[in-house]
PDB file of C-alpha atoms in Angstrom:
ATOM      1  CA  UNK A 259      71.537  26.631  15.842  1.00 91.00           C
ATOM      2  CA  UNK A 260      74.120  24.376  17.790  1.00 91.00           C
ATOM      3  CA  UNK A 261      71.270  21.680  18.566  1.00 90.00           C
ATOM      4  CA  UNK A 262      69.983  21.724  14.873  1.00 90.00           C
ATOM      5  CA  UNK A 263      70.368  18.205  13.174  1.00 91.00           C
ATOM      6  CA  UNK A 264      71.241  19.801  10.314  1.00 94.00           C
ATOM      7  CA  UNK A 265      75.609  19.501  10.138  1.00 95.00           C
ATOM      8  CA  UNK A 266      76.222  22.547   8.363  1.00 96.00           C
ATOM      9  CA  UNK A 267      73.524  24.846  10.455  1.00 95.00           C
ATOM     10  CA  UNK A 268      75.305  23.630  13.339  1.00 94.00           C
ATOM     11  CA  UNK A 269      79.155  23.445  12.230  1.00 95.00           C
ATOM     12  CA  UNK A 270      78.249  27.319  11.810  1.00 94.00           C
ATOM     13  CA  UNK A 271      76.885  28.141  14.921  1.00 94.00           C
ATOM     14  CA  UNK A 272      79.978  26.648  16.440  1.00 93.00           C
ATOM     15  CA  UNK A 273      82.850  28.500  14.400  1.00 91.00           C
ATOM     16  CA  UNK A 274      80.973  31.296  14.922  1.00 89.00           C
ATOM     17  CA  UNK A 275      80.766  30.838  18.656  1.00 90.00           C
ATOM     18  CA  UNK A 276      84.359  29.095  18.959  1.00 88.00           C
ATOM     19  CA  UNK A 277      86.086  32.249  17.136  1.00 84.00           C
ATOM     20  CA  UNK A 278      84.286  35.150  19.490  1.00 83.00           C
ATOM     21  CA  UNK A 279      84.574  33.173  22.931  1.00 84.00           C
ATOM     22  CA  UNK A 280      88.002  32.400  22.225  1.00 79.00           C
ATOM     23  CA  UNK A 281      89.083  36.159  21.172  1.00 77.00           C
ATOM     24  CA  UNK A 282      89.757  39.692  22.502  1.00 73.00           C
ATOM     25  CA  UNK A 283      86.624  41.450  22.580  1.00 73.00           C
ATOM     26  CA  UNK A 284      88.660  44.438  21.594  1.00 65.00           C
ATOM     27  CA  UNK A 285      90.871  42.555  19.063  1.00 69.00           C
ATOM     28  CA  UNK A 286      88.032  40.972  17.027  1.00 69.00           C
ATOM     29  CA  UNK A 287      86.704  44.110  14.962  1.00 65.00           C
ATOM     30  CA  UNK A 288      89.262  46.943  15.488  1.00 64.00           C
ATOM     31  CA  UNK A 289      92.238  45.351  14.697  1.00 66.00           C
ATOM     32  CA  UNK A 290      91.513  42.324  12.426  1.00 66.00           C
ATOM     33  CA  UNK A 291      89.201  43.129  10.066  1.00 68.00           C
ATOM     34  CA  UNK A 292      91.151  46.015   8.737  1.00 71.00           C
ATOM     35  CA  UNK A 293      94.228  43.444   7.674  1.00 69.00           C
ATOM     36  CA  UNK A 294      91.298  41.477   4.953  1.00 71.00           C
ATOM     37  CA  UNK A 295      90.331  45.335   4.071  1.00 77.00           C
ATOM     38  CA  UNK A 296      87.374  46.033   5.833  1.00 75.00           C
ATOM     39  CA  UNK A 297      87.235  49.172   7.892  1.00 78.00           C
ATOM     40  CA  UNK A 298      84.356  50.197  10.138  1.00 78.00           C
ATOM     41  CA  UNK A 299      84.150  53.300  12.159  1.00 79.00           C
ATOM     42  CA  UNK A 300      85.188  53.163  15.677  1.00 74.00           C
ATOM     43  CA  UNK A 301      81.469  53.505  17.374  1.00 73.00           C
ATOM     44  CA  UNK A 302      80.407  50.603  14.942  1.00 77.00           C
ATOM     45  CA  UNK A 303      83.276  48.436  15.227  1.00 76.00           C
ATOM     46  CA  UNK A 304      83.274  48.577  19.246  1.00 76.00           C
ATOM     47  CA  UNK A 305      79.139  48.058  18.420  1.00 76.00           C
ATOM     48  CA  UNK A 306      79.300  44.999  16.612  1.00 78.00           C
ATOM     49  CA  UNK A 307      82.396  43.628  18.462  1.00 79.00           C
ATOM     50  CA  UNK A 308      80.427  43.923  21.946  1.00 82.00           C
ATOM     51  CA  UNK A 309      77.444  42.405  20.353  1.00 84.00           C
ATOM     52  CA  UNK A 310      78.933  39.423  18.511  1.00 85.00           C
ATOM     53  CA  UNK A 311      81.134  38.761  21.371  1.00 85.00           C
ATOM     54  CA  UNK A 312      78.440  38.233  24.013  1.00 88.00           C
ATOM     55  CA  UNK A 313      76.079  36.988  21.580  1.00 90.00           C
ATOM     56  CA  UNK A 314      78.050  34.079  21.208  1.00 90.00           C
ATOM     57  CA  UNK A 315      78.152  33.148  24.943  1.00 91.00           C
ATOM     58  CA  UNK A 316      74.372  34.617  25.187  1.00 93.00           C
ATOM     59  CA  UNK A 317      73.756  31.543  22.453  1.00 94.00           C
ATOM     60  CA  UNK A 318      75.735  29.420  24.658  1.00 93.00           C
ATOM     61  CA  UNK A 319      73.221  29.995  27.942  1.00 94.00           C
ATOM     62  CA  UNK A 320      70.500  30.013  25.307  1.00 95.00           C
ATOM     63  CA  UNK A 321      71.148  26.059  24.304  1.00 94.00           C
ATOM     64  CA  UNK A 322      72.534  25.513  27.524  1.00 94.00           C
ATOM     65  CA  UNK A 323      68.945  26.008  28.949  1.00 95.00           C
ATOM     66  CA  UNK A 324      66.703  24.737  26.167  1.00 95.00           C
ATOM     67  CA  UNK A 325      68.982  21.314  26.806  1.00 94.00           C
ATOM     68  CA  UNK A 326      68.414  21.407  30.211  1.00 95.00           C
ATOM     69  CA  UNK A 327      64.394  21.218  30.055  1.00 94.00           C
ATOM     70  CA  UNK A 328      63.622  17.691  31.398  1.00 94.00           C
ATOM     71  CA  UNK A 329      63.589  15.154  28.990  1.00 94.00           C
ATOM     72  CA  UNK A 330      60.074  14.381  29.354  1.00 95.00           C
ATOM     73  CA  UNK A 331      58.266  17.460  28.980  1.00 94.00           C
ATOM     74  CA  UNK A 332      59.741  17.194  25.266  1.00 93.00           C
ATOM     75  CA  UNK A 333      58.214  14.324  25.183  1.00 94.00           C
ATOM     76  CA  UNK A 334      55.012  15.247  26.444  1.00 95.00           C
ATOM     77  CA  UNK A 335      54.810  17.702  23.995  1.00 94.00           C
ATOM     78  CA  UNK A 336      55.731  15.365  21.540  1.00 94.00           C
ATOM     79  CA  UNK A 337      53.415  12.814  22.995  1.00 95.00           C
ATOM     80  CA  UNK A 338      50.297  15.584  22.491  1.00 95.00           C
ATOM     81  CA  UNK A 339      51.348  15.684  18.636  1.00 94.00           C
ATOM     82  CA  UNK A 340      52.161  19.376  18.798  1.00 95.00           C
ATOM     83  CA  UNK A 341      54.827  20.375  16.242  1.00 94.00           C
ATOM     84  CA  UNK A 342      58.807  21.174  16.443  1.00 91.00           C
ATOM     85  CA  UNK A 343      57.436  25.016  16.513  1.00 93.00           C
ATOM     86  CA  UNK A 344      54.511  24.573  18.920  1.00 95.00           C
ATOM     87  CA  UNK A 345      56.970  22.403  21.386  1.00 95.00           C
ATOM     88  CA  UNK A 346      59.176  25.049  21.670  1.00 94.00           C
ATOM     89  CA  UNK A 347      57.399  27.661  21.710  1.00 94.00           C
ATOM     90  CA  UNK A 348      54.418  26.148  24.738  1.00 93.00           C
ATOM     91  CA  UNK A 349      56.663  23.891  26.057  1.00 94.00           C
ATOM     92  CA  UNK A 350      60.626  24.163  25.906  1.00 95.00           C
ATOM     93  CA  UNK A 351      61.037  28.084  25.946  1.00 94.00           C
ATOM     94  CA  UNK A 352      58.850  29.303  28.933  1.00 92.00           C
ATOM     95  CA  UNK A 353      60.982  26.415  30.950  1.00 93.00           C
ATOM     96  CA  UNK A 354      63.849  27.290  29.780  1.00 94.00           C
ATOM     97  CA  UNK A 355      63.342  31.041  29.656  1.00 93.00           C
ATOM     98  CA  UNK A 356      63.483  31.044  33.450  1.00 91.00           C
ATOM     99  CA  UNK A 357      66.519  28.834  33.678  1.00 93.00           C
ATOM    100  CA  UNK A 358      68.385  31.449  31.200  1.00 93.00           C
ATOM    101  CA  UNK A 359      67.258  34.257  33.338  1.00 92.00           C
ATOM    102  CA  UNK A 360      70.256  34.882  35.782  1.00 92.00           C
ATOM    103  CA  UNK A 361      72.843  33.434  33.630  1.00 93.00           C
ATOM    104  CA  UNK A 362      71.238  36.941  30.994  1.00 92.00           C
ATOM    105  CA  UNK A 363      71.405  39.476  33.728  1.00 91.00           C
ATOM    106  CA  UNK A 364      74.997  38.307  34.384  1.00 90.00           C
ATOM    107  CA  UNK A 365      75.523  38.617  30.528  1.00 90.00           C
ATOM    108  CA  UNK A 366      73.849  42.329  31.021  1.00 88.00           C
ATOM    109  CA  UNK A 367      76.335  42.877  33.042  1.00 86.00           C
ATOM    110  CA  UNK A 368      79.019  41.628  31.303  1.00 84.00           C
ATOM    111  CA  UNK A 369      77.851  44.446  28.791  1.00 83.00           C
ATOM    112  CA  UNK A 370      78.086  47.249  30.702  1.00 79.00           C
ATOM    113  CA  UNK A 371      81.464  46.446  31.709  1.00 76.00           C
ATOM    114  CA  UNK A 372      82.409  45.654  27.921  1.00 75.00           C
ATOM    115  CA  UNK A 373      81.273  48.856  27.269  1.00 72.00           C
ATOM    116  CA  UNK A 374      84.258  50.233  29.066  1.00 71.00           C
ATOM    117  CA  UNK A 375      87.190  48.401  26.815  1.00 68.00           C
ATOM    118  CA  UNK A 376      85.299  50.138  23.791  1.00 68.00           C
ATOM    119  CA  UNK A 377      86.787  53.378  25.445  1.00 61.00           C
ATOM    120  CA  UNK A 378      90.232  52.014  23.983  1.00 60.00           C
ATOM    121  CA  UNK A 379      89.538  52.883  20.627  1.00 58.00           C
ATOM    122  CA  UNK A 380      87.931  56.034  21.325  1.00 53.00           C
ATOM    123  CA  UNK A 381      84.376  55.644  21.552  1.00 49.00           C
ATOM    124  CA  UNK A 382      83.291  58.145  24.513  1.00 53.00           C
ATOM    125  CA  UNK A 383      81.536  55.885  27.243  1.00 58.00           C
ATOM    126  CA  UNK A 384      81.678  56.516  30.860  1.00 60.00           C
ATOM    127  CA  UNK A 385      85.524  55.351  31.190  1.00 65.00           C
ATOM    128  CA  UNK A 386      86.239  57.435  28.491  1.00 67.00           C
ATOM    129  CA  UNK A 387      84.816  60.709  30.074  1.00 71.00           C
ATOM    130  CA  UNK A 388      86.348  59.712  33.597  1.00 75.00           C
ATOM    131  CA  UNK A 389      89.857  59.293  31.594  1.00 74.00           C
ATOM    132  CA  UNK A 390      89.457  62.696  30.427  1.00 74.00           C
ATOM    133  CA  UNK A 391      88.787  64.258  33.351  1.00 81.00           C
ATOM    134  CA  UNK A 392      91.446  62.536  35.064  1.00 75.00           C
ATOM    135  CA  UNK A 393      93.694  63.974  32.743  1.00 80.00           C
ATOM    136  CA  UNK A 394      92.719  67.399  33.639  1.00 82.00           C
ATOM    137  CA  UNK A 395      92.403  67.228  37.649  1.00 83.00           C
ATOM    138  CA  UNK A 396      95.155  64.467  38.179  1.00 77.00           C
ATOM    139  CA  UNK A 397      92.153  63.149  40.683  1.00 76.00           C
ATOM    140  CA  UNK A 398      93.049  59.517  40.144  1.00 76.00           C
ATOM    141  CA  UNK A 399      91.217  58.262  43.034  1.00 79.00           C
ATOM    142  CA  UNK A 400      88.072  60.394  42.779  1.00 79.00           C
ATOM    143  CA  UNK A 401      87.900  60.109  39.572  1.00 76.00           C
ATOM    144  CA  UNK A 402      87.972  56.424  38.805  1.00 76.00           C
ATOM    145  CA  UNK A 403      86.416  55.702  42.009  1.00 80.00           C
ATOM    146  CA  UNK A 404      83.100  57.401  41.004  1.00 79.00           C
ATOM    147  CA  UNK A 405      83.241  55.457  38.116  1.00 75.00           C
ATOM    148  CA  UNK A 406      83.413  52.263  39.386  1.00 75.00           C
ATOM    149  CA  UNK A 407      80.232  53.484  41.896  1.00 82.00           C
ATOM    150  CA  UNK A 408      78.387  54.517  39.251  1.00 80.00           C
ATOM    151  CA  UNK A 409      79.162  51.106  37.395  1.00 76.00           C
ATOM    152  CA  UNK A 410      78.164  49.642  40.606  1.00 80.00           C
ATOM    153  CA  UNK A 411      75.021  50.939  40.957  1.00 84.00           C
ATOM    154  CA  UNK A 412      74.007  50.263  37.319  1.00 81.00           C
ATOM    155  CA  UNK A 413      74.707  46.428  38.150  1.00 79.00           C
ATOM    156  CA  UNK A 414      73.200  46.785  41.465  1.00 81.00           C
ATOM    157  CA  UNK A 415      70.200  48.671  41.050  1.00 86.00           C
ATOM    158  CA  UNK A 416      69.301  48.526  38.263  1.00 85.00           C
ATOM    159  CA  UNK A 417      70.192  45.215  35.681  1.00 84.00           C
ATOM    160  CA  UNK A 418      69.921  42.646  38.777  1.00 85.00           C
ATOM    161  CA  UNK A 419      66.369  43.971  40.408  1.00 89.00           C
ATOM    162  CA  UNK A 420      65.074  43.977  36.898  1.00 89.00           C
ATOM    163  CA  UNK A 421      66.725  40.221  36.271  1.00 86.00           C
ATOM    164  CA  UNK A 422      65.221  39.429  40.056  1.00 87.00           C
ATOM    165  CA  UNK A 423      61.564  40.644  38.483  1.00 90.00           C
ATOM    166  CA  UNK A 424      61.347  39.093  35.315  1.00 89.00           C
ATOM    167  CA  UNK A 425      62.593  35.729  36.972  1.00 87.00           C
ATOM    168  CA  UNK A 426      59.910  36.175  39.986  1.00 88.00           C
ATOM    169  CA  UNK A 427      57.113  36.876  37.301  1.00 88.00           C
ATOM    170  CA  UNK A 428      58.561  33.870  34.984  1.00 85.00           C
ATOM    171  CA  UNK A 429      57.996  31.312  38.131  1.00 83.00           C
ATOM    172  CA  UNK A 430      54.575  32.708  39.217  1.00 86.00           C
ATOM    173  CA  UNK A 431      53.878  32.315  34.599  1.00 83.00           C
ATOM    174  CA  UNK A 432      54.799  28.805  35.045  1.00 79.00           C
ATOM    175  CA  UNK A 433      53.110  27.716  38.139  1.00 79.00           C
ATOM    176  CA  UNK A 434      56.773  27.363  39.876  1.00 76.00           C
ATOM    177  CA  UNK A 435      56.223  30.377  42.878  1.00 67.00           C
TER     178      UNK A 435
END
């Protein structure tokens, strides 16, 4: 939507993305909507706060890599008479799909860690539960520390080989191997 020509399409896309960039993440849902009367329940307002927030700076590597497609394989598309949709879609995107690829898995990342702050309005993730058990066995160290391996091994072992895979597959799709 930023790299529409149409103003209003566009002046949209950039409030939007302007208001949850430049926010708390834990701010935006739990503690301001409730002052214009809207109330959501905690699971859905940590939901939809998590989402919008790094959906804005997903949108962000999204035009970030459609812009960065050389200029002339837009216009070889264009050149071959294929339509807005066709360009984009044969073209633009499987370039630029492969140039968004690490910035996502860092964004899937991102996620998981987001998920965490959630745990301050009461949503039971994997902070949450650790919290709780700290609370019991005053295990501090053991406690938080197995969080932050199992965090760890999420990233590690899971989100970045599957980012590594996609992107290897991507290049060998587009002739780049």
């Amino acid at each position: 939507m930023r790299i529409s020509p149409n103003p209003l399409v566009r002046g949209t896309a950039t409030i939007y993305i302007e208001i949850f960039r430049g926010t708390s993440l834990l701010v935006q849902f739990y503690c301001v909507l409730p002052l214009f009367g809207i109330t959501l329940e905690k699971f859905t307002a940590g939901f939809v706060a998590v989402g919008m927030n790094l959906g804005a700076y997903g949108s962000e590597v999204v035009r970030g890599a459609i812009l960065s497609v050389p200029r002339g394989q837009w216009e070889a598309a264009l050149a071959l008479n294929m339509s807005t949709a066709k360009r984009m879609q044969r073209v633009i995107l499987p370039q630029a799909l492969l140039i968004m690829l690490p910035p996502w898995g860092n964004l899937l990342i991102e996620l998981l860690k987001g998920t965490a702050l959630v745990a301050l309005i009461t949503v039971a993730d994997l902070t949450f539960q650790v919290k709780q058990i700290n609370t019991t066995t005053y295990l501090s160290a053991q406690s938080f520390g197995t969080a932050l391996i199992v965090y760890y091994i999420i990233a590690r072992f899971m989100i970045t080989p599957s980012v590594r895979w996609l992107e290897g597959f991507m290049m060998r799709k587009t002739g780049r191997a």
